[in-house]
XYZ file of N, CA, C and O in Angstrom:
788
model
N -1.432 2.504 -23.406
C -0.412 1.837 -22.620
C 0.969 2.409 -22.927
O 1.740 2.701 -22.015
N 1.284 2.561 -24.209
C 2.618 3.053 -24.579
C 2.841 4.475 -24.096
O 3.925 4.824 -23.641
N 1.783 5.311 -24.181
C 1.919 6.698 -23.719
C 2.165 6.741 -22.208
O 3.007 7.514 -21.732
N 1.461 5.913 -21.461
C 1.645 5.870 -20.013
C 3.053 5.368 -19.678
O 3.737 5.921 -18.814
N 3.495 4.336 -20.376
C 4.840 3.811 -20.140
C 5.885 4.881 -20.438
O 6.849 5.039 -19.681
N 5.695 5.635 -21.510
C 6.649 6.722 -21.845
C 6.668 7.776 -20.749
O 7.717 8.289 -20.375
N 5.491 8.130 -20.226
C 5.439 9.122 -19.142
C 6.190 8.628 -17.917
O 6.879 9.394 -17.243
N 6.053 7.352 -17.607
C 6.763 6.805 -16.459
C 8.277 6.825 -16.670
O 9.038 7.082 -15.733
N 8.716 6.570 -17.880
C 10.152 6.643 -18.185
C 10.634 8.079 -17.998
O 11.723 8.318 -17.457
N 9.830 9.046 -18.409
C 10.195 10.453 -18.203
C 10.292 10.777 -16.712
O 11.200 11.486 -16.276
N 9.348 10.251 -15.929
C 9.398 10.459 -14.479
C 10.683 9.848 -13.919
O 11.371 10.464 -13.099
N 11.008 8.640 -14.362
C 12.236 7.997 -13.890
C 13.457 8.863 -14.190
O 14.339 9.024 -13.361
N 13.495 9.447 -15.372
C 14.631 10.302 -15.728
C 14.705 11.521 -14.822
O 15.782 11.972 -14.451
N 13.547 12.033 -14.426
C 13.528 13.220 -13.560
C 13.904 12.894 -12.116
O 14.581 13.677 -11.467
N 13.474 11.744 -11.604
C 13.726 11.439 -10.191
C 15.042 10.694 -9.986
O 15.495 10.537 -8.854
N 15.642 10.230 -11.054
C 16.927 9.548 -10.950
C 16.789 8.055 -10.723
O 15.691 7.540 -10.484
N 17.898 7.335 -10.756
C 17.858 5.870 -10.727
C 17.594 5.270 -9.351
O 17.213 4.098 -9.261
N 17.769 6.022 -8.282
C 17.690 5.439 -6.948
C 16.345 5.613 -6.247
O 16.051 4.901 -5.290
N 15.529 6.560 -6.687
C 14.229 6.794 -6.048
C 13.268 5.665 -6.407
O 13.292 5.138 -7.520
N 12.428 5.277 -5.444
C 11.419 4.252 -5.701
C 10.255 4.865 -6.486
O 9.760 5.929 -6.141
N 9.855 4.184 -7.537
C 8.734 4.620 -8.373
C 7.726 3.477 -8.413
O 8.062 2.345 -8.744
N 6.486 3.782 -8.014
C 5.440 2.774 -7.942
C 4.176 3.330 -8.576
O 3.997 4.541 -8.610
N 3.318 2.433 -9.053
C 2.024 2.860 -9.583
C 0.927 1.996 -8.969
O 1.170 0.875 -8.540
N -0.283 2.527 -8.946
C -1.455 1.817 -8.450
C -2.450 1.710 -9.596
O -2.937 2.724 -10.093
N -2.745 0.483 -10.040
C -3.670 0.279 -11.156
C -5.124 0.207 -10.704
O -6.025 0.104 -11.534
N -5.364 0.248 -9.409
C -6.726 0.283 -8.858
C -7.606 -0.857 -9.357
O -8.794 -0.672 -9.619
N -7.020 -2.035 -9.526
C -7.753 -3.259 -9.893
C -8.425 -3.166 -11.261
O -9.429 -3.844 -11.510
N -7.893 -2.376 -12.168
C -8.565 -2.134 -13.445
C -8.014 -2.957 -14.607
O -8.539 -2.886 -15.715
N -6.957 -3.710 -14.393
C -6.325 -4.434 -15.488
C -6.620 -5.920 -15.388
O -7.207 -6.392 -14.425
N -6.175 -6.665 -16.406
C -6.177 -8.121 -16.323
C -4.730 -8.595 -16.400
O -3.802 -7.786 -16.519
N -4.529 -9.893 -16.334
C -3.176 -10.440 -16.286
C -2.397 -10.088 -17.550
O -1.247 -9.622 -17.491
N -2.992 -10.320 -18.723
C -2.265 -10.079 -19.969
C -1.866 -8.618 -20.105
O -0.730 -8.310 -20.491
N -2.782 -7.713 -19.793
C -2.463 -6.286 -19.878
C -1.324 -5.947 -18.917
O -0.395 -5.218 -19.269
N -1.384 -6.474 -17.700
C -0.351 -6.179 -16.707
C 1.014 -6.670 -17.174
O 2.018 -5.954 -17.055
N 1.068 -7.870 -17.717
C 2.342 -8.400 -18.212
C 2.883 -7.548 -19.364
O 4.075 -7.227 -19.413
N 2.002 -7.176 -20.291
C 2.441 -6.337 -21.416
C 2.880 -4.962 -20.935
O 3.873 -4.405 -21.410
N 2.136 -4.411 -19.972
C 2.503 -3.101 -19.450
C 3.862 -3.147 -18.757
O 4.696 -2.264 -18.934
N 4.083 -4.163 -17.942
C 5.365 -4.275 -17.230
C 6.524 -4.324 -18.218
O 7.574 -3.724 -17.987
N 6.323 -5.001 -19.326
C 7.370 -5.065 -20.354
C 7.543 -3.699 -21.023
O 8.666 -3.220 -21.213
N 6.428 -3.039 -21.346
C 6.497 -1.736 -22.016
C 7.135 -0.677 -21.123
O 7.794 0.241 -21.607
N 6.944 -0.798 -19.805
C 7.455 0.204 -18.865
C 8.756 -0.228 -18.198
O 9.155 0.353 -17.195
N 9.424 -1.217 -18.760
C 10.630 -1.769 -18.120
C 11.681 -0.695 -17.847
O 12.342 -0.716 -16.803
N 11.830 0.269 -18.750
C 12.848 1.305 -18.562
C 12.514 2.270 -17.426
O 13.375 3.015 -16.966
N 11.276 2.248 -16.960
C 10.900 3.091 -15.821
C 11.387 2.489 -14.503
O 11.408 3.166 -13.479
N 11.756 1.214 -14.529
C 12.272 0.527 -13.340
C 11.340 0.715 -12.131
O 11.738 1.227 -11.092
N 10.101 0.282 -12.323
C 9.108 0.386 -11.257
C 9.479 -0.535 -10.102
O 9.889 -1.677 -10.311
N 9.304 -0.041 -8.887
C 9.490 -0.891 -7.708
C 8.335 -1.884 -7.620
O 8.529 -3.064 -7.394
N 7.094 -1.378 -7.766
C 5.971 -2.295 -7.834
C 4.803 -1.693 -8.591
O 4.712 -0.481 -8.785
N 3.918 -2.601 -9.019
C 2.609 -2.252 -9.567
C 1.606 -2.717 -8.517
O 1.561 -3.897 -8.151
N 0.818 -1.777 -8.024
C -0.127 -2.093 -6.955
C -1.476 -2.503 -7.507
O -2.047 -1.825 -8.362
N -1.976 -3.623 -7.009
C -3.313 -4.144 -7.297
C -3.748 -3.964 -8.752
O -4.729 -3.284 -9.035
N -3.053 -4.624 -9.674
C -3.462 -4.481 -11.070
C -4.771 -5.199 -11.390
O -5.504 -4.789 -12.285
N -5.076 -6.299 -10.684
C -6.289 -7.075 -10.961
C -7.174 -7.101 -9.716
O -6.773 -6.643 -8.648
N -8.353 -7.670 -9.851
C -9.284 -7.715 -8.721
C -8.635 -8.413 -7.521
O -7.928 -9.407 -7.679
N -8.875 -7.920 -6.315
C -8.159 -8.425 -5.143
C -8.373 -9.897 -4.829
O -7.504 -10.526 -4.240
N -9.492 -10.481 -5.213
C -9.764 -11.879 -4.875
C -9.328 -12.865 -5.956
O -9.567 -14.067 -5.812
N -8.684 -12.381 -7.005
C -8.258 -13.254 -8.100
C -6.872 -13.822 -7.784
O -5.867 -13.436 -8.373
N -6.839 -14.747 -6.841
C -5.577 -15.331 -6.399
C -4.794 -15.984 -7.537
O -3.579 -15.781 -7.639
N -5.440 -16.753 -8.444
C -4.667 -17.319 -9.559
C -3.989 -16.247 -10.420
O -2.869 -16.448 -10.895
N -4.657 -15.115 -10.607
C -4.049 -14.032 -11.397
C -2.817 -13.484 -10.692
O -1.771 -13.261 -11.319
N -2.910 -13.278 -9.380
C -1.753 -12.766 -8.637
C -0.611 -13.779 -8.618
O 0.560 -13.417 -8.730
N -0.951 -15.064 -8.509
C 0.092 -16.098 -8.583
C 0.818 -16.025 -9.920
O 2.048 -16.064 -9.977
N 0.047 -15.936 -10.997
C 0.650 -15.903 -12.331
C 1.508 -14.652 -12.520
O 2.624 -14.725 -13.041
N 0.991 -13.504 -12.108
C 1.764 -12.268 -12.259
C 3.082 -12.349 -11.502
O 4.136 -11.977 -12.019
N 3.043 -12.847 -10.281
C 4.274 -12.929 -9.489
C 5.243 -13.964 -10.031
O 6.441 -13.859 -9.815
N 4.722 -14.941 -10.744
C 5.585 -15.944 -11.352
C 6.203 -15.438 -12.656
O 7.370 -15.694 -12.950
N 5.436 -14.686 -13.447
C 5.858 -14.367 -14.811
C 6.390 -12.951 -15.008
O 7.139 -12.713 -15.960
N 6.005 -12.035 -14.171
C 6.382 -10.645 -14.410
C 7.886 -10.460 -14.245
O 8.509 -11.099 -13.407
N 8.441 -9.609 -15.058
C 9.879 -9.347 -15.040
C 10.130 -7.878 -14.730
O 9.407 -7.008 -15.183
N 11.158 -7.605 -13.951
C 11.614 -6.231 -13.763
C 10.902 -5.419 -12.694
O 11.343 -4.337 -12.343
N 9.795 -5.893 -12.202
C 9.085 -5.217 -11.119
C 8.400 -6.283 -10.284
O 8.574 -7.472 -10.534
N 7.660 -5.886 -9.307
C 6.924 -6.848 -8.495
C 5.487 -6.364 -8.341
O 5.147 -5.260 -8.749
N 4.683 -7.206 -7.747
C 3.263 -6.907 -7.570
C 2.981 -6.701 -6.084
O 3.361 -7.513 -5.243
N 2.299 -5.610 -5.775
C 1.864 -5.310 -4.410
C 0.359 -5.530 -4.322
O -0.377 -5.166 -5.247
N -0.069 -6.128 -3.221
C -1.504 -6.340 -3.035
C -1.784 -6.598 -1.563
O -0.874 -6.731 -0.767
N -3.055 -6.641 -1.232
C -3.448 -7.003 0.117
C -4.243 -5.961 0.872
O -4.709 -6.245 1.972
N -4.432 -4.781 0.304
C -5.174 -3.783 1.075
C -6.618 -4.206 1.294
O -7.275 -3.712 2.197
N -7.120 -5.151 0.480
C -8.492 -5.626 0.634
C -8.583 -6.970 1.360
O -9.621 -7.622 1.325
N -7.504 -7.386 2.010
C -7.556 -8.571 2.862
C -7.942 -8.113 4.271
O -7.473 -7.073 4.725
N -8.728 -8.913 4.959
C -9.271 -8.453 6.235
C -8.846 -9.272 7.449
O -9.200 -8.921 8.560
N -8.106 -10.355 7.241
C -7.555 -11.108 8.376
C -6.173 -11.609 7.995
O -5.816 -11.638 6.811
N -5.420 -12.037 8.991
C -4.085 -12.562 8.680
C -4.168 -13.879 7.908
O -3.222 -14.260 7.239
N -5.307 -14.543 7.923
C -5.452 -15.789 7.174
C -5.359 -15.546 5.664
O -4.744 -16.330 4.944
N -5.970 -14.471 5.204
C -5.877 -14.131 3.780
C -4.450 -13.806 3.363
O -4.003 -14.181 2.277
N -3.717 -13.128 4.240
C -2.319 -12.818 3.938
C -1.472 -14.083 3.934
O -0.567 -14.231 3.102
N -1.754 -15.007 4.848
C -1.035 -16.286 4.853
C -1.227 -17.014 3.531
O -0.284 -17.598 2.986
N -2.449 -16.986 3.007
C -2.724 -17.638 1.724
C -1.942 -16.962 0.598
O -1.345 -17.639 -0.249
N -1.926 -15.626 0.560
C -1.145 -14.916 -0.459
C 0.324 -15.320 -0.390
O 0.971 -15.536 -1.422
N 0.853 -15.443 0.815
C 2.259 -15.809 0.973
C 2.511 -17.253 0.551
O 3.457 -17.531 -0.192
N 1.672 -18.177 1.019
C 1.872 -19.601 0.686
C 1.769 -19.844 -0.811
O 2.484 -20.685 -1.356
N 0.898 -19.101 -1.476
C 0.699 -19.278 -2.919
C 1.681 -18.439 -3.757
O 1.601 -18.432 -4.969
N 2.572 -17.721 -3.080
C 3.536 -16.842 -3.774
C 2.806 -15.889 -4.724
O 3.176 -15.718 -5.878
N 1.764 -15.260 -4.182
C 0.897 -14.393 -4.975
C 1.130 -12.916 -4.702
O 0.366 -12.076 -5.179
N 2.183 -12.576 -3.959
C 2.458 -11.164 -3.658
C 3.955 -10.945 -3.540
O 4.655 -11.750 -2.942
N 4.412 -9.830 -4.100
C 5.809 -9.427 -3.944
C 5.966 -8.407 -2.833
O 7.042 -8.255 -2.257
N 4.887 -7.675 -2.543
C 4.815 -6.720 -1.439
C 3.401 -6.832 -0.879
O 2.434 -6.840 -1.642
N 3.280 -6.934 0.440
C 1.960 -6.990 1.067
C 1.575 -5.620 1.611
O 2.424 -4.907 2.141
N 0.282 -5.298 1.519
C -0.204 -3.984 1.938
C -1.426 -4.066 2.848
O -2.512 -3.619 2.486
N -1.281 -4.593 4.054
C -2.443 -4.601 4.940
C -2.853 -3.184 5.326
O -2.017 -2.301 5.449
N -4.139 -2.984 5.475
C -4.664 -1.719 5.971
C -5.103 -1.970 7.411
O -6.051 -2.715 7.651
N -4.411 -1.371 8.359
C -4.678 -1.678 9.773
C -6.083 -1.303 10.208
O -6.620 -1.890 11.150
N -6.699 -0.330 9.547
C -8.047 0.065 9.940
C -9.101 -0.882 9.382
O -10.257 -0.813 9.786
N -8.730 -1.747 8.446
C -9.674 -2.705 7.875
C -9.398 -4.129 8.307
O -10.275 -4.974 8.255
N -8.158 -4.434 8.662
C -7.763 -5.842 8.784
C -7.464 -6.300 10.206
O -6.769 -7.286 10.399
N -7.964 -5.612 11.203
C -7.786 -6.108 12.558
C -6.801 -5.342 13.402
O -6.400 -5.801 14.464
N -6.358 -4.191 12.932
C -5.522 -3.329 13.750
C -4.055 -3.727 13.798
O -3.560 -4.503 12.989
N -3.368 -3.168 14.774
C -1.931 -3.342 14.908
C -1.548 -4.805 15.141
O -0.538 -5.283 14.615
N -2.349 -5.534 15.883
C -2.030 -6.946 16.147
C -1.990 -7.739 14.850
O -1.046 -8.499 14.600
N -2.996 -7.574 14.004
C -2.991 -8.270 12.717
C -1.829 -7.782 11.855
O -1.165 -8.577 11.187
N -1.570 -6.482 11.872
C -0.441 -5.952 11.101
C 0.873 -6.600 11.511
O 1.706 -6.945 10.660
N 1.080 -6.773 12.803
C 2.294 -7.433 13.289
C 2.351 -8.891 12.846
O 3.410 -9.392 12.447
N 1.225 -9.586 12.896
C 1.188 -10.983 12.433
C 1.544 -11.069 10.954
O 2.293 -11.956 10.536
N 0.974 -10.172 10.160
C 1.250 -10.180 8.722
C 2.720 -9.879 8.456
O 3.373 -10.562 7.665
N 3.269 -8.871 9.116
C 4.668 -8.507 8.898
C 5.605 -9.627 9.328
O 6.613 -9.903 8.658
N 5.289 -10.311 10.433
C 6.100 -11.446 10.879
C 6.061 -12.577 9.853
O 7.100 -13.137 9.483
N 4.857 -12.935 9.413
C 4.720 -14.028 8.439
C 5.417 -13.668 7.125
O 6.113 -14.499 6.536
N 5.239 -12.435 6.672
C 5.841 -12.016 5.404
C 7.361 -12.046 5.475
O 8.030 -12.388 4.498
N 7.911 -11.707 6.626
C 9.370 -11.753 6.786
C 9.897 -13.169 6.541
O 10.947 -13.351 5.938
N 9.137 -14.175 6.962
C 9.553 -15.559 6.747
C 9.600 -15.940 5.272
O 10.260 -16.916 4.897
N 8.885 -15.197 4.432
C 8.876 -15.439 2.987
C 9.718 -14.405 2.225
O 9.689 -14.369 1.000
N 10.413 -13.551 2.960
C 11.209 -12.463 2.359
C 10.342 -11.542 1.503
O 10.759 -11.063 0.446
N 9.125 -11.288 1.967
C 8.193 -10.378 1.295
C 8.034 -9.144 2.183
O 7.580 -9.257 3.325
N 8.411 -7.964 1.686
C 8.257 -6.757 2.502
C 6.791 -6.349 2.648
O 5.944 -6.711 1.833
N 6.524 -5.569 3.690
C 5.186 -5.055 3.961
C 5.233 -3.529 3.872
O 6.070 -2.896 4.497
N 4.334 -2.980 3.075
C 4.169 -1.530 2.952
C 2.698 -1.244 3.210
O 1.884 -1.280 2.296
N 2.316 -1.001 4.457
C 0.901 -0.901 4.789
C 0.145 0.122 3.942
O 0.636 1.222 3.690
N -1.055 -0.294 3.514
C -1.959 0.651 2.859
C -2.308 1.731 3.869
O -2.590 1.433 5.023
N -2.250 2.962 3.454
C -2.419 4.096 4.366
C -1.432 4.002 5.528
O -1.732 4.372 6.661
N -0.236 3.508 5.220
C 0.793 3.362 6.238
C 1.267 4.682 6.796
O 1.889 4.728 7.853
N 0.968 5.758 6.093
C 1.322 7.075 6.579
C 0.287 7.673 7.515
O 0.419 8.825 7.925
N -0.739 6.896 7.863
C -1.715 7.391 8.846
C -1.140 7.185 10.244
O -0.155 6.471 10.434
N -1.756 7.792 11.239
C -1.266 7.619 12.609
C -1.339 6.156 13.053
O -0.626 5.754 13.964
N -2.191 5.356 12.409
C -2.295 3.946 12.760
C -1.226 3.126 12.039
O -0.496 2.358 12.661
N -1.121 3.291 10.736
C -0.153 2.526 9.964
C 1.283 2.837 10.310
O 2.144 1.951 10.293
N 1.570 4.084 10.651
C 2.948 4.476 10.930
C 3.505 3.732 12.143
O 4.710 3.470 12.233
N 2.631 3.336 13.059
C 3.093 2.586 14.232
C 3.702 1.247 13.819
O 4.719 0.818 14.371
N 3.085 0.580 12.845
C 3.630 -0.686 12.353
C 4.939 -0.446 11.604
O 5.924 -1.159 11.809
N 4.961 0.570 10.756
C 6.165 0.860 9.972
C 7.346 1.168 10.885
O 8.470 0.714 10.641
N 7.099 1.906 11.939
C 8.182 2.315 12.833
C 8.644 1.207 13.774
O 9.743 1.287 14.328
N 7.844 0.173 13.958
C 8.187 -0.829 14.959
C 8.516 -2.198 14.382
O 8.835 -3.117 15.140
N 8.460 -2.359 13.067
C 8.735 -3.669 12.485
C 9.803 -3.572 11.406
O 9.715 -2.739 10.513
N 10.780 -4.436 11.473
C 11.899 -4.395 10.523
C 11.520 -4.822 9.115
O 12.288 -4.610 8.183
N 10.344 -5.401 8.934
C 9.936 -5.842 7.601
C 9.009 -4.839 6.910
O 8.317 -5.184 5.975
N 8.989 -3.605 7.390
C 8.157 -2.549 6.792
C 9.068 -1.412 6.324
O 9.299 -0.458 7.073
N 9.588 -1.489 5.106
C 10.568 -0.502 4.664
C 9.996 0.858 4.272
O 10.745 1.820 4.149
N 8.677 0.946 4.073
C 8.108 2.232 3.669
C 6.643 2.316 4.039
O 6.005 1.316 4.326
N 6.136 3.541 4.025
C 4.736 3.799 4.352
C 4.066 4.487 3.182
O 4.597 5.460 2.648
N 2.921 3.979 2.780
C 2.143 4.659 1.758
C 1.635 5.983 2.328
O 1.248 6.052 3.491
N 1.640 7.015 1.522
C 1.238 8.330 2.021
C -0.226 8.330 2.455
O -1.023 7.505 2.015
N -0.530 9.280 3.305
C -1.899 9.422 3.781
C -2.140 10.888 4.085
O -1.552 11.431 5.019
N -2.953 11.521 3.287
C -3.334 12.895 3.577
C -2.362 13.953 3.102
O -2.758 15.073 2.816
N -1.095 13.629 3.006
C -0.089 14.623 2.646
C -0.320 15.096 1.217
O -0.360 14.302 0.290
N -0.482 16.393 1.065
C -0.693 16.970 -0.256
C -2.117 16.857 -0.759
O -2.410 17.263 -1.880
N -3.010 16.295 0.028
C -4.410 16.160 -0.367
C -5.239 17.237 0.317
O -4.822 17.790 1.325
N -6.425 17.536 -0.240
C -7.300 18.480 0.460
C -7.551 17.968 1.878
O -7.770 16.783 2.087
N -7.488 18.874 2.834
C -7.581 18.407 4.209
C -8.784 18.999 4.938
O -9.453 19.888 4.458
N -9.029 18.421 6.071
C -9.998 18.932 7.026
C -9.459 18.552 8.401
O -8.419 17.888 8.504
N -10.129 18.931 9.459
C -9.553 18.666 10.786
C -9.444 17.181 11.096
O -8.506 16.762 11.773
N -10.362 16.353 10.576
C -10.263 14.921 10.811
C -9.039 14.343 10.091
O -8.274 13.575 10.669
N -8.859 14.729 8.828
C -7.704 14.258 8.063
C -6.402 14.701 8.736
O -5.455 13.921 8.843
N -6.362 15.921 9.190
C -5.165 16.408 9.883
C -4.891 15.620 11.162
O -3.741 15.350 11.500
N -5.949 15.252 11.861
C -5.810 14.496 13.102
C -5.233 13.103 12.840
O -4.467 12.572 13.640
N -5.581 12.503 11.696
C -5.161 11.143 11.372
C -3.837 11.079 10.616
O -3.351 9.993 10.309
N -3.250 12.239 10.311
C -1.982 12.289 9.574
C -0.865 12.685 10.523
O -0.911 13.750 11.127
N 0.155 11.837 10.669
C 1.259 12.199 11.558
C 2.080 13.344 10.960
O 1.947 13.666 9.778
N 2.945 13.944 11.753
C 3.793 15.019 11.220
C 4.603 14.513 10.018
O 5.061 13.375 10.004
N 4.760 15.366 9.020
C 5.482 15.015 7.794
C 6.511 16.105 7.528
O 6.155 17.262 7.367
N 7.789 15.731 7.526
C 8.858 16.707 7.312
C 9.933 16.132 6.410
O 10.376 14.998 6.613
N 10.354 16.898 5.421
C 11.455 16.529 4.531
C 11.277 15.148 3.910
O 12.226 14.377 3.767
N 10.041 14.811 3.552
C 9.772 13.538 2.900
C 9.591 12.361 3.835
O 9.493 11.222 3.391
N 9.525 12.615 5.139
C 9.400 11.530 6.110
C 8.234 11.786 7.053
O 8.028 12.907 7.513
N 7.490 10.703 7.355
C 6.497 10.770 8.414
C 7.213 10.575 9.739
O 8.141 9.776 9.852
N 6.767 11.285 10.742
C 7.359 11.190 12.077
C 6.341 10.582 13.035
O 5.130 10.716 12.830
N 6.809 9.933 14.087
C 5.854 9.355 15.032
C 5.084 10.443 15.775
O 5.589 11.544 15.977
N 3.883 10.098 16.169
C 3.117 11.013 17.007
C 3.717 10.985 18.408
O 4.433 10.053 18.769
N 3.429 11.987 19.191
C 4.054 12.067 20.511
C 3.079 11.837 21.660
O 3.500 11.701 22.800
N 1.803 11.761 21.383
C 0.818 11.547 22.439
C 0.723 10.080 22.815
O 1.304 9.205 22.164
N -0.023 9.756 23.857
C -0.185 8.364 24.266
C -0.958 7.564 23.223
O -1.713 8.123 22.429
N -0.756 6.255 23.221
C -1.443 5.382 22.267
C -1.048 5.727 20.848
O 0.135 5.817 20.530
N -2.030 5.931 20.010
C -1.755 6.313 18.622
C -1.529 7.811 18.476
O -1.289 8.297 17.389
N -1.639 8.543 19.559
C -1.389 9.979 19.520
C -2.542 10.786 18.963
O -2.354 11.914 18.520
N -3.751 10.235 18.990
C -4.926 10.899 18.426
C -5.953 11.106 19.533
O -6.240 10.193 20.301
N -6.491 12.304 19.601
C -7.557 12.568 20.562
C -8.755 13.131 19.810
O -8.722 14.256 19.309
N -9.792 12.304 19.678
C -11.007 12.729 18.999
C -11.861 13.562 19.950
O -12.125 13.134 21.066
N -12.285 14.706 19.497
C -13.191 15.523 20.304
C -14.627 15.247 19.864
O -14.868 14.789 18.747
N -15.572 15.543 20.723
C -16.984 15.378 20.362
C -17.327 16.229 19.150
O -18.102 15.812 18.291
N -16.735 17.399 19.062
C -17.022 18.305 17.944
C -16.587 17.694 16.609
O -17.333 17.721 15.627
N -15.390 17.113 16.576
C -14.903 16.487 15.338
C -15.762 15.281 14.986
O -16.138 15.088 13.822
N -16.096 14.474 15.970
C -16.936 13.309 15.700
C -18.325 13.722 15.227
O -18.893 13.109 14.324
N -18.887 14.761 15.838
C -20.212 15.237 15.424
C -20.208 15.671 13.966
O -21.143 15.406 13.225
N -19.123 16.312 13.561
C -19.047 16.821 12.186
C -18.751 15.726 11.168
O -19.321 15.711 10.081
N -17.858 14.774 11.503
C -17.376 13.829 10.505
C -17.914 12.416 10.678
O -17.839 11.608 9.741
N -18.425 12.080 11.839
C -18.970 10.738 12.064
C -20.151 10.817 13.014
O -20.136 10.240 14.096
N -21.212 11.527 12.615
C -22.329 11.758 13.539
C -23.006 10.478 14.012
O -23.554 10.451 15.111
N -22.933 9.396 13.242
C -23.605 8.160 13.670
C -22.888 7.521 14.855
O -23.451 6.637 15.508
N -21.662 7.934 15.162
C -20.943 7.373 16.295
C -21.380 7.975 17.620
O -21.077 7.451 18.676
N -22.060 9.087 17.575
C -22.483 9.737 18.825
C -23.932 9.429 19.151
O -24.743 9.162 18.366
């Protein structure tokens, strides 16, 4: 824990005081570890810690959001309807919500979540918000200040390239085609999703 916290402080020194620095714990921690880690990494000035505990442990998220100091907790990529997000908001169990539009009901659900979260002053940073689907919510809603990256800098293939909007100078740009700006060909579907044909 201390070594990781030190590395994050070094990253903070390199990126400066104004850049957002976030980490994803991938649901591998418990409440006590998360609280101790947040204290140990306080000098890193993390914007958020993403999903430190299992996604369905609502009491743990409530406690973390109540007790954690100096950063906030992001969660929600494993919620599948706006009802689950409403519960997170009512229970004050999230500092940042992260709906995944491809898992949670599409753009309509994303808009419902962003609207509800705005009423609680909780920002929304969609999981895979940098995809051609998530970027639509980020670009059209005032309560979505950032997009999680998608595909940028990762090994790619034609499907990944198709689902990643243009990325220039650190910013995702909107697609220019109709709808989500994606046109799946039979060839791409045959190669990457043969059960759909």
